[in-house]
């Protein structure tokens, strides 16, 4: 049975596909996608924080009325 086995090693060469080139369009689409993701995360975080602040104000019983003081200023004309 030893006469059926090959005498030398069998070398198998694996040829990989060439890597795809990165173009300017790929970079632009990637950056736009990343910017959109950051914008979405910022919007969600802002809405969540705003909701928490409104909820805390309502829970503490702070009044939401305007407490500004009017100065009742009116323009005056200079007489000559």
Coordinates of N, CA and C in Angstrom, one line a residue:
X1 N 0.8 -1.2 0.0 CA 0.0 0.0 0.0 C 0.8 1.3 0.0
X2 N 2.1 1.2 0.3 CA 2.9 2.3 0.4 C 3.2 2.8 -1.0
X3 N 3.0 2.0 -2.0 CA 3.3 2.5 -3.4 C 2.2 3.4 -3.9
X4 N 1.1 3.6 -3.3 CA 0.0 4.5 -3.7 C 0.2 5.9 -3.2
X5 N 1.0 6.0 -2.1 CA 1.1 7.4 -1.5 C 2.2 8.2 -2.3
X6 N 1.9 9.5 -2.5 CA 2.9 10.3 -3.2 C 4.2 10.4 -2.4
X7 N 5.3 10.6 -3.1 CA 6.6 10.7 -2.4 C 6.9 12.1 -1.9
X8 N 6.4 13.1 -2.6 CA 6.7 14.5 -2.2 C 5.4 15.2 -1.7
X9 N 5.6 16.4 -1.1 CA 4.5 17.1 -0.5 C 3.6 17.7 -1.7
X10 N 2.4 17.9 -1.4 CA 1.5 18.5 -2.4 C 1.3 20.0 -1.9
X11 N 1.6 20.9 -2.8 CA 1.6 22.3 -2.5 C 0.3 22.9 -3.2
X12 N -0.5 23.5 -2.4 CA -1.7 24.1 -2.9 C -1.6 25.6 -2.7
X13 N -1.8 26.3 -3.8 CA -1.6 27.8 -3.8 C -3.0 28.4 -3.9
X14 N -3.4 29.1 -2.8 CA -4.7 29.8 -2.8 C -4.5 31.2 -3.3
X15 N -5.3 31.5 -4.4 CA -5.2 32.8 -5.0 C -6.4 33.6 -4.5
X16 N -6.1 34.7 -3.8 CA -7.2 35.5 -3.3 C -7.6 36.6 -4.4
X17 N -8.9 37.0 -4.3 CA -9.4 38.0 -5.2 C -8.6 39.3 -4.8
X18 N -8.4 40.1 -5.8 CA -7.7 41.4 -5.5 C -8.7 42.3 -4.7
X19 N -8.1 43.1 -3.8 CA -8.9 44.0 -2.9 C -9.5 45.1 -3.8
X20 N -10.7 45.4 -3.4 CA -11.5 46.4 -4.1 C -10.8 47.8 -3.8
X21 N -10.6 48.6 -4.8 CA -10.1 49.9 -4.5 C -11.1 50.9 -3.9
X22 N -10.6 51.7 -3.0 CA -11.5 52.7 -2.4 C -11.4 54.0 -3.2
X23 N -12.6 54.4 -3.6 CA -12.7 55.6 -4.5 C -13.2 56.8 -3.7
X24 N -13.2 57.9 -4.3 CA -13.6 59.2 -3.6 C -15.1 59.1 -3.2
X25 N -15.9 58.4 -4.1 CA -17.3 58.2 -3.8 C -17.5 57.4 -2.5
X26 N -16.7 56.3 -2.4 CA -16.8 55.5 -1.2 C -16.5 56.3 0.1
X27 N -15.5 57.2 0.0 CA -15.1 58.0 1.2 C -16.2 59.0 1.5
X28 N -16.8 59.6 0.5 CA -17.8 60.6 0.7 C -19.1 59.9 1.3
X29 N -19.5 58.8 0.7 CA -20.6 58.1 1.3 C -20.4 57.6 2.7
X30 N -19.2 57.2 3.0 CA -18.9 56.8 4.4 C -18.9 57.9 5.3
X31 N -18.4 59.1 4.9 CA -18.4 60.2 5.8 C -19.8 60.8 6.0
X32 N -20.6 60.8 4.9 CA -22.0 61.2 5.1 C -22.8 60.3 6.0
X33 N -22.6 59.0 5.9 CA -23.2 58.0 6.7 C -22.8 58.2 8.2
X34 N -21.5 58.4 8.4 CA -21.1 58.6 9.8 C -21.6 59.9 10.4
X35 N -21.7 61.0 9.6 CA -22.3 62.2 10.0 C -23.8 62.0 10.4
X36 N -24.5 61.3 9.5 CA -25.9 61.0 9.8 C -26.1 60.2 11.1
X37 N -25.2 59.3 11.3 CA -25.3 58.5 12.6 C -25.0 59.4 13.8
X38 N -24.0 60.2 13.7 CA -23.7 61.1 14.9 C -24.9 62.1 15.1
X39 N -25.5 62.6 14.0 CA -26.6 63.5 14.1 C -27.8 62.8 14.8
X40 N -28.1 61.6 14.4 CA -29.2 60.8 14.9 C -28.9 60.5 16.4
X41 N -27.7 60.2 16.8 CA -27.4 59.9 18.2 C -27.6 61.2 19.0
X42 N -27.1 62.3 18.5 CA -27.2 63.6 19.2 C -28.7 64.0 19.4
X43 N -29.5 63.8 18.3 CA -30.9 64.1 18.4 C -31.6 63.3 19.5
X44 N -31.3 62.0 19.5 CA -32.0 61.1 20.5 C -31.5 61.5 21.9
X45 N -30.3 61.8 22.0 CA -29.8 62.2 23.4 C -30.4 63.5 23.8
X46 N -30.5 64.4 22.9 CA -31.1 65.7 23.2 C -32.5 65.6 23.6
X47 N -33.3 64.8 22.9 CA -34.7 64.6 23.2 C -34.8 63.9 24.6
X48 N -34.0 62.9 24.8 CA -34.1 62.2 26.1 C -33.7 63.1 27.2
X49 N -32.7 63.9 27.1 CA -32.3 64.8 28.2 C -33.4 65.9 28.4
X50 N -33.9 66.4 27.3 CA -35.0 67.4 27.4 C -36.2 66.9 28.1
X51 N -36.6 65.6 27.8 CA -37.7 65.0 28.4 C -37.5 64.8 29.9
X52 N -36.3 64.4 30.2 CA -35.9 64.2 31.6 C -36.0 65.5 32.4
X53 N -35.5 66.6 31.8 CA -35.6 67.9 32.5 C -37.0 68.3 32.7
X54 N -37.8 68.2 31.7 CA -39.3 68.6 31.8 C -39.9 67.7 32.9
X55 N -39.7 66.4 32.9 CA -40.3 65.5 33.8 C -39.9 65.9 35.3
X56 N -38.6 66.2 35.4 CA -38.1 66.6 36.8 C -38.7 67.9 37.2
X57 N -38.9 68.9 36.3 CA -39.6 70.2 36.7 C -41.0 69.9 37.1
X58 N -41.7 69.1 36.4 CA -43.1 68.8 36.7 C -43.2 68.1 38.0
X59 N -42.3 67.2 38.3 CA -42.3 66.4 39.5 C -42.0 67.2 40.7
X60 N -41.1 68.2 40.6 CA -40.7 69.1 41.7 C -41.8 70.1 42.0
X61 N -42.7 70.3 41.0 CA -43.7 71.3 41.2 C -43.4 72.7 40.8
X62 N -42.3 72.9 40.0 CA -41.9 74.2 39.6 C -43.0 74.7 38.6
X63 N -43.3 76.0 38.8 CA -44.3 76.6 37.9 C -43.7 76.9 36.6
X64 N -44.5 76.6 35.6 CA -44.0 76.9 34.2 C -44.5 78.3 33.7
X65 N -45.0 79.1 34.6 CA -45.4 80.4 34.3 C -44.2 81.3 34.0
X66 N -44.5 82.3 33.2 CA -43.4 83.3 32.9 C -43.3 84.2 34.0
X67 N -42.1 84.4 34.6 CA -41.9 85.3 35.7 C -41.1 86.5 35.3
X68 N -41.2 86.9 34.1 CA -40.5 88.1 33.7 C -41.1 89.4 34.1
X69 N -40.4 90.4 34.3 CA -40.9 91.7 34.8 C -40.8 92.6 33.6
X70 N -41.9 93.3 33.3 CA -42.0 94.2 32.2 C -41.5 95.6 32.7
X71 N -40.7 96.3 31.8 CA -40.2 97.6 32.2 C -41.0 98.7 31.7
X72 N -42.0 98.5 30.8 CA -42.9 99.5 30.3 C -42.1 100.7 29.8
X73 N -41.2 100.5 29.0 CA -40.4 101.6 28.3 C -41.1 102.0 27.1
X74 N -41.1 103.3 26.8 CA -41.7 103.7 25.5 C -40.7 104.7 24.9
X75 N -40.6 104.8 23.6 CA -39.7 105.7 23.0 C -40.2 107.1 23.2
X76 N -39.3 108.0 23.4 CA -39.6 109.5 23.5 C -39.0 110.2 22.4
X77 N -39.7 111.3 22.0 CA -39.2 112.2 21.0 C -38.5 113.4 21.6
X78 N -37.4 113.7 21.0 CA -36.7 114.9 21.6 C -37.3 116.1 21.0
X79 N -37.6 117.1 21.8 CA -38.2 118.4 21.3 C -37.1 119.4 21.1
X80 N -37.2 120.1 20.0 CA -36.2 121.2 19.8 C -36.7 122.5 19.9

